[in-house]
Protein backbone atom coordinates (compact mmCIF):
# COMPACT_ATOMS: atom_id res chain seq x y z
CA UNK A 1 0.00 0.00 0.00
CA UNK A 2 1.41 3.38 -0.94
CA UNK A 3 2.12 5.93 1.78
CA UNK A 4 -0.40 8.40 0.38
CA UNK A 5 -3.25 5.95 0.98
CA UNK A 6 -2.12 5.26 4.54
CA UNK A 7 -1.56 8.82 5.73
CA UNK A 8 -4.90 9.62 7.32
CA UNK A 9 -5.38 6.25 8.99
CA UNK A 10 -1.89 6.08 10.43
CA UNK A 11 -1.84 9.55 11.88
CA UNK A 12 -5.17 8.95 13.57
CA UNK A 13 -4.00 5.82 15.32
CA UNK A 14 -6.09 5.09 18.40
CA UNK A 15 -8.63 7.88 17.92
CA UNK A 16 -12.02 7.28 19.46
CA UNK A 17 -14.68 5.95 17.12
CA UNK A 18 -17.34 8.24 18.58
CA UNK A 19 -15.11 11.27 18.34
CA UNK A 20 -14.13 10.59 14.75
CA UNK A 21 -17.71 10.00 13.68
CA UNK A 22 -18.92 13.21 15.28
CA UNK A 23 -16.19 15.30 13.71
CA UNK A 24 -16.78 13.75 10.30
CA UNK A 25 -20.47 14.54 10.54
CA UNK A 26 -19.68 18.15 11.36
CA UNK A 27 -17.33 18.35 8.38
CA UNK A 28 -14.42 19.48 10.57
CA UNK A 29 -11.41 20.72 8.64
CA UNK A 30 -8.26 19.46 10.30
CA UNK A 31 -5.54 22.11 10.49
CA UNK A 32 -3.89 21.01 13.74
CA UNK A 33 -3.55 17.50 15.13
CA UNK A 34 -2.36 16.91 18.70
CA UNK A 35 -0.49 13.63 19.10
CA UNK A 36 0.01 11.94 22.46
CA UNK A 37 3.26 10.08 23.00
CA UNK A 38 5.24 8.84 25.97
CA UNK A 39 8.68 10.09 24.97
CA UNK A 40 10.30 7.21 26.90
CA UNK A 41 9.86 4.06 24.79
CA UNK A 42 12.87 3.34 22.59
CA UNK A 43 13.06 2.87 19.64
CA UNK A 44 9.52 4.15 18.99
CA UNK A 45 9.76 7.43 20.89
CA UNK A 46 12.21 8.90 23.38
CA UNK A 47 13.44 12.19 24.78
CA UNK A 48 16.98 13.31 24.00
CA UNK A 49 19.18 15.11 26.56
CA UNK A 50 18.32 18.48 24.99
CA UNK A 51 14.60 17.88 25.56
CA UNK A 52 13.68 17.19 21.92
CA UNK A 53 12.01 13.99 20.77
CA UNK A 54 13.36 11.26 18.54
CA UNK A 55 12.47 7.76 17.43
CA UNK A 56 10.61 5.89 14.71
CA UNK A 57 7.20 7.35 15.57
CA UNK A 58 8.58 10.87 15.75
CA UNK A 59 9.99 10.55 12.24
CA UNK A 60 6.76 8.96 11.06
CA UNK A 61 4.40 11.62 12.39
CA UNK A 62 6.46 14.37 10.74
CA UNK A 63 6.15 12.65 7.34
CA UNK A 64 2.43 12.02 7.78
CA UNK A 65 1.62 15.52 8.95
CA UNK A 66 3.58 17.05 6.10
CA UNK A 67 1.71 14.85 3.63
CA UNK A 68 -1.65 15.88 5.12
CA UNK A 69 -0.57 19.53 5.21
CA UNK A 70 -1.53 19.94 8.85
CA UNK A 71 0.35 21.24 11.87
CA UNK A 72 1.04 18.54 14.43
CA UNK A 73 1.79 19.08 18.10
CA UNK A 74 3.33 16.51 20.44
CA UNK A 75 1.75 16.13 23.86
CA UNK A 76 3.78 14.11 26.39
CA UNK A 77 1.67 11.68 28.38
CA UNK A 78 2.67 8.78 30.69
CA UNK A 79 1.68 5.51 29.05
CA UNK A 80 -0.51 4.36 31.94
CA UNK A 81 -2.87 7.30 31.38
CA UNK A 82 -2.67 7.44 27.58
CA UNK A 83 -6.17 6.16 26.76
CA UNK A 84 -7.98 8.16 29.50
CA UNK A 85 -6.17 11.29 28.31
CA UNK A 86 -7.32 10.63 24.73
CA UNK A 87 -10.88 10.15 25.94
CA UNK A 88 -10.67 13.41 27.89
CA UNK A 89 -9.65 15.30 24.74
CA UNK A 90 -6.10 16.09 25.82
CA UNK A 91 -4.97 15.12 22.32
CA UNK A 92 -6.46 13.79 19.09
CA UNK A 93 -4.37 10.68 18.43
CA UNK A 94 -1.90 8.32 20.04
CA UNK A 95 1.45 7.30 18.58
CA UNK A 96 3.22 5.53 21.41
CA UNK A 97 4.00 1.92 20.53
CA UNK A 98 0.50 0.84 21.57
CA UNK A 99 -0.60 -2.63 20.54
CA UNK A 100 -4.17 -3.07 19.27
CA UNK A 101 -5.56 -5.49 21.87
CA UNK A 102 -9.20 -6.57 22.05
CA UNK A 103 -9.62 -4.83 25.41
CA UNK A 104 -8.35 -1.53 24.03
CA UNK A 105 -10.54 -1.87 20.95
CA UNK A 106 -13.56 -1.73 23.25
CA UNK A 107 -12.93 1.97 23.90
CA UNK A 108 -10.73 3.27 21.06
CA UNK A 109 -10.17 2.67 17.36
CA UNK A 110 -6.87 1.75 15.70
CA UNK A 111 -5.40 2.45 12.28
CA UNK A 112 -3.79 -0.18 10.11
CA UNK A 113 -0.54 -1.33 11.82
CA UNK A 114 2.61 0.64 11.12
CA UNK A 115 4.90 -1.73 13.02
CA UNK A 116 5.02 -5.44 13.77
CA UNK A 117 7.40 -6.02 16.66
CA UNK A 118 7.87 -8.94 18.99
CA UNK A 119 8.89 -8.91 22.64
CA UNK A 120 11.67 -10.76 24.40
CA UNK A 121 13.19 -11.34 27.82
CA UNK A 122 16.37 -9.35 28.39
CA UNK A 123 18.95 -9.79 31.14
CA UNK A 124 22.56 -8.94 31.90
CA UNK A 125 25.21 -10.71 29.82
CA UNK A 126 26.78 -12.32 32.89
CA UNK A 127 23.45 -13.61 34.22
CA UNK A 128 22.78 -17.38 34.22
CA UNK A 129 19.46 -16.48 32.58
CA UNK A 130 21.32 -15.29 29.47
CA UNK A 131 21.38 -18.90 28.26
CA UNK A 132 17.76 -19.94 28.57
CA UNK A 133 16.54 -22.77 26.28
CA UNK A 134 15.70 -21.71 22.71
CA UNK A 135 17.35 -18.30 23.09
CA UNK A 136 16.98 -16.40 19.81
CA UNK A 137 13.96 -18.33 18.56
CA UNK A 138 10.56 -16.70 17.93
CA UNK A 139 7.18 -18.02 19.04
CA UNK A 140 3.70 -16.63 18.38
CA UNK A 141 0.93 -16.63 20.97
CA UNK A 142 -1.58 -15.60 18.31
CA UNK A 143 -0.69 -18.12 15.59
CA UNK A 144 0.39 -21.05 17.76
CA UNK A 145 -0.50 -20.49 21.41
CA UNK A 146 -0.11 -24.15 22.30
CA UNK A 147 3.38 -24.26 20.80
CA UNK A 148 4.40 -21.05 22.58
CA UNK A 149 3.11 -22.36 25.92
CA UNK A 150 5.10 -25.56 25.38
CA UNK A 151 8.26 -23.48 24.97
CA UNK A 152 7.39 -21.44 28.06
CA UNK A 153 7.13 -24.65 30.04
CA UNK A 154 10.78 -25.35 29.17
CA UNK A 155 12.00 -22.17 30.86
CA UNK A 156 9.62 -22.07 33.84
CA UNK A 157 12.03 -23.95 36.15
CA UNK A 158 14.75 -21.37 35.43
CA UNK A 159 12.30 -18.49 35.94
CA UNK A 160 10.88 -19.75 39.23
CA UNK A 161 10.75 -16.89 41.77
CA UNK A 162 12.75 -14.57 39.50
CA UNK A 163 11.81 -10.87 39.47
CA UNK A 164 10.78 -9.53 36.07
CA UNK A 165 10.40 -5.81 35.34
CA UNK A 166 7.65 -4.64 32.98
CA UNK A 167 5.89 -1.41 32.14
CA UNK A 168 2.52 -0.89 33.80
CA UNK A 169 -0.51 -1.29 31.50
CA UNK A 170 1.65 -2.93 28.80
CA UNK A 171 1.00 -6.16 26.91
CA UNK A 172 4.13 -7.49 28.63
CA UNK A 173 2.42 -7.12 32.00
CA UNK A 174 -0.68 -8.87 30.63
CA UNK A 175 1.49 -11.69 29.28
CA UNK A 176 3.17 -12.32 32.64
CA UNK A 177 -0.11 -12.26 34.54
CA UNK A 178 -1.67 -14.74 32.12
CA UNK A 179 1.12 -17.19 31.42
CA UNK A 180 3.63 -16.94 34.29
CA UNK A 181 1.48 -16.11 37.28
CA UNK A 182 2.75 -17.94 40.34
CA UNK A 183 6.08 -18.63 38.63
CA UNK A 184 7.72 -15.19 38.56
CA UNK A 185 7.50 -12.06 40.66
CA UNK A 186 6.36 -9.08 38.60
CA UNK A 187 7.59 -5.57 39.32
CA UNK A 188 5.84 -2.83 37.34
CA UNK A 189 7.34 0.49 36.27
CA UNK A 190 5.94 3.68 34.76
CA UNK A 191 8.48 3.57 31.92
CA UNK A 192 10.71 0.97 30.29
CA UNK A 193 13.69 3.22 31.02
CA UNK A 194 13.05 2.76 34.75
CA UNK A 195 13.06 -1.03 34.59
CA UNK A 196 16.23 -0.96 32.46
CA UNK A 197 17.97 1.00 35.22
CA UNK A 198 16.83 -1.49 37.86
CA UNK A 199 18.07 -4.37 35.69
CA UNK A 200 21.50 -2.77 35.46
CA UNK A 201 21.47 -2.23 39.23
CA UNK A 202 20.54 -5.85 39.91
CA UNK A 203 17.15 -5.10 41.44
CA UNK A 204 15.33 -7.27 38.86
CA UNK A 205 16.51 -10.43 37.13
CA UNK A 206 14.96 -9.81 33.71
CA UNK A 207 12.87 -7.28 31.81
CA UNK A 208 10.64 -7.65 28.77
CA UNK A 209 11.58 -5.42 25.83
CA UNK A 210 10.55 -4.83 22.21
CA UNK A 211 12.57 -6.60 19.54
CA UNK A 212 12.27 -6.08 15.76
Coordinates of C-alpha atoms in Angstrom, one line a residue:
X1 CA 0.0 0.0 0.0
X2 CA 1.4 3.4 -0.9
X3 CA 2.1 5.9 1.8
X4 CA -0.4 8.4 0.4
X5 CA -3.2 5.9 1.0
X6 CA -2.1 5.3 4.5
X7 CA -1.6 8.8 5.7
X8 CA -4.9 9.6 7.3
X9 CA -5.4 6.2 9.0
X10 CA -1.9 6.1 10.4
X11 CA -1.8 9.5 11.9
X12 CA -5.2 8.9 13.6
X13 CA -4.0 5.8 15.3
X14 CA -6.1 5.1 18.4
X15 CA -8.6 7.9 17.9
X16 CA -12.0 7.3 19.5
X17 CA -14.7 6.0 17.1
X18 CA -17.3 8.2 18.6
X19 CA -15.1 11.3 18.3
X20 CA -14.1 10.6 14.7
X21 CA -17.7 10.0 13.7
X22 CA -18.9 13.2 15.3
X23 CA -16.2 15.3 13.7
X24 CA -16.8 13.8 10.3
X25 CA -20.5 14.5 10.5
X26 CA -19.7 18.1 11.4
X27 CA -17.3 18.4 8.4
X28 CA -14.4 19.5 10.6
X29 CA -11.4 20.7 8.6
X30 CA -8.3 19.5 10.3
X31 CA -5.5 22.1 10.5
X32 CA -3.9 21.0 13.7
X33 CA -3.5 17.5 15.1
X34 CA -2.4 16.9 18.7
X35 CA -0.5 13.6 19.1
X36 CA 0.0 11.9 22.5
X37 CA 3.3 10.1 23.0
X38 CA 5.2 8.8 26.0
X39 CA 8.7 10.1 25.0
X40 CA 10.3 7.2 26.9
X41 CA 9.9 4.1 24.8
X42 CA 12.9 3.3 22.6
X43 CA 13.1 2.9 19.6
X44 CA 9.5 4.1 19.0
X45 CA 9.8 7.4 20.9
X46 CA 12.2 8.9 23.4
X47 CA 13.4 12.2 24.8
X48 CA 17.0 13.3 24.0
X49 CA 19.2 15.1 26.6
X50 CA 18.3 18.5 25.0
X51 CA 14.6 17.9 25.6
X52 CA 13.7 17.2 21.9
X53 CA 12.0 14.0 20.8
X54 CA 13.4 11.3 18.5
X55 CA 12.5 7.8 17.4
X56 CA 10.6 5.9 14.7
X57 CA 7.2 7.4 15.6
X58 CA 8.6 10.9 15.8
X59 CA 10.0 10.6 12.2
X60 CA 6.8 9.0 11.1
X61 CA 4.4 11.6 12.4
X62 CA 6.5 14.4 10.7
X63 CA 6.2 12.7 7.3
X64 CA 2.4 12.0 7.8
X65 CA 1.6 15.5 8.9
X66 CA 3.6 17.1 6.1
X67 CA 1.7 14.8 3.6
X68 CA -1.7 15.9 5.1
X69 CA -0.6 19.5 5.2
X70 CA -1.5 19.9 8.9
X71 CA 0.3 21.2 11.9
X72 CA 1.0 18.5 14.4
X73 CA 1.8 19.1 18.1
X74 CA 3.3 16.5 20.4
X75 CA 1.7 16.1 23.9
X76 CA 3.8 14.1 26.4
X77 CA 1.7 11.7 28.4
X78 CA 2.7 8.8 30.7
X79 CA 1.7 5.5 29.1
X80 CA -0.5 4.4 31.9
X81 CA -2.9 7.3 31.4
X82 CA -2.7 7.4 27.6
X83 CA -6.2 6.2 26.8
X84 CA -8.0 8.2 29.5
X85 CA -6.2 11.3 28.3
X86 CA -7.3 10.6 24.7
X87 CA -10.9 10.1 25.9
X88 CA -10.7 13.4 27.9
X89 CA -9.7 15.3 24.7
X90 CA -6.1 16.1 25.8
X91 CA -5.0 15.1 22.3
X92 CA -6.5 13.8 19.1
X93 CA -4.4 10.7 18.4
X94 CA -1.9 8.3 20.0
X95 CA 1.5 7.3 18.6
X96 CA 3.2 5.5 21.4
X97 CA 4.0 1.9 20.5
X98 CA 0.5 0.8 21.6
X99 CA -0.6 -2.6 20.5
X100 CA -4.2 -3.1 19.3
X101 CA -5.6 -5.5 21.9
X102 CA -9.2 -6.6 22.1
X103 CA -9.6 -4.8 25.4
X104 CA -8.3 -1.5 24.0
X105 CA -10.5 -1.9 20.9
X106 CA -13.6 -1.7 23.3
X107 CA -12.9 2.0 23.9
X108 CA -10.7 3.3 21.1
X109 CA -10.2 2.7 17.4
X110 CA -6.9 1.7 15.7
X111 CA -5.4 2.4 12.3
X112 CA -3.8 -0.2 10.1
X113 CA -0.5 -1.3 11.8
X114 CA 2.6 0.6 11.1
X115 CA 4.9 -1.7 13.0
X116 CA 5.0 -5.4 13.8
X117 CA 7.4 -6.0 16.7
X118 CA 7.9 -8.9 19.0
X119 CA 8.9 -8.9 22.6
X120 CA 11.7 -10.8 24.4
X121 CA 13.2 -11.3 27.8
X122 CA 16.4 -9.3 28.4
X123 CA 18.9 -9.8 31.1
X124 CA 22.6 -8.9 31.9
X125 CA 25.2 -10.7 29.8
X126 CA 26.8 -12.3 32.9
X127 CA 23.5 -13.6 34.2
X128 CA 22.8 -17.4 34.2
X129 CA 19.5 -16.5 32.6
X130 CA 21.3 -15.3 29.5
X131 CA 21.4 -18.9 28.3
X132 CA 17.8 -19.9 28.6
X133 CA 16.5 -22.8 26.3
X134 CA 15.7 -21.7 22.7
X135 CA 17.3 -18.3 23.1
X136 CA 17.0 -16.4 19.8
X137 CA 14.0 -18.3 18.6
X138 CA 10.6 -16.7 17.9
X139 CA 7.2 -18.0 19.0
X140 CA 3.7 -16.6 18.4
X141 CA 0.9 -16.6 21.0
X142 CA -1.6 -15.6 18.3
X143 CA -0.7 -18.1 15.6
X144 CA 0.4 -21.0 17.8
X145 CA -0.5 -20.5 21.4
X146 CA -0.1 -24.2 22.3
X147 CA 3.4 -24.3 20.8
X148 CA 4.4 -21.0 22.6
X149 CA 3.1 -22.4 25.9
X150 CA 5.1 -25.6 25.4
X151 CA 8.3 -23.5 25.0
X152 CA 7.4 -21.4 28.1
X153 CA 7.1 -24.6 30.0
X154 CA 10.8 -25.3 29.2
X155 CA 12.0 -22.2 30.9
X156 CA 9.6 -22.1 33.8
X157 CA 12.0 -24.0 36.1
X158 CA 14.8 -21.4 35.4
X159 CA 12.3 -18.5 35.9
X160 CA 10.9 -19.8 39.2
X161 CA 10.8 -16.9 41.8
X162 CA 12.8 -14.6 39.5
X163 CA 11.8 -10.9 39.5
X164 CA 10.8 -9.5 36.1
X165 CA 10.4 -5.8 35.3
X166 CA 7.6 -4.6 33.0
X167 CA 5.9 -1.4 32.1
X168 CA 2.5 -0.9 33.8
X169 CA -0.5 -1.3 31.5
X170 CA 1.6 -2.9 28.8
X171 CA 1.0 -6.2 26.9
X172 CA 4.1 -7.5 28.6
X173 CA 2.4 -7.1 32.0
X174 CA -0.7 -8.9 30.6
X175 CA 1.5 -11.7 29.3
X176 CA 3.2 -12.3 32.6
X177 CA -0.1 -12.3 34.5
X178 CA -1.7 -14.7 32.1
X179 CA 1.1 -17.2 31.4
X180 CA 3.6 -16.9 34.3
X181 CA 1.5 -16.1 37.3
X182 CA 2.8 -17.9 40.3
X183 CA 6.1 -18.6 38.6
X184 CA 7.7 -15.2 38.6
X185 CA 7.5 -12.1 40.7
X186 CA 6.4 -9.1 38.6
X187 CA 7.6 -5.6 39.3
X188 CA 5.8 -2.8 37.3
X189 CA 7.3 0.5 36.3
X190 CA 5.9 3.7 34.8
X191 CA 8.5 3.6 31.9
X192 CA 10.7 1.0 30.3
X193 CA 13.7 3.2 31.0
X194 CA 13.1 2.8 34.7
X195 CA 13.1 -1.0 34.6
X196 CA 16.2 -1.0 32.5
X197 CA 18.0 1.0 35.2
X198 CA 16.8 -1.5 37.9
X199 CA 18.1 -4.4 35.7
X200 CA 21.5 -2.8 35.5
X201 CA 21.5 -2.2 39.2
X202 CA 20.5 -5.9 39.9
X203 CA 17.1 -5.1 41.4
X204 CA 15.3 -7.3 38.9
X205 CA 16.5 -10.4 37.1
X206 CA 15.0 -9.8 33.7
X207 CA 12.9 -7.3 31.8
X208 CA 10.6 -7.6 28.8
X209 CA 11.6 -5.4 25.8
X210 CA 10.5 -4.8 22.2
X211 CA 12.6 -6.6 19.5
X212 CA 12.3 -6.1 15.8

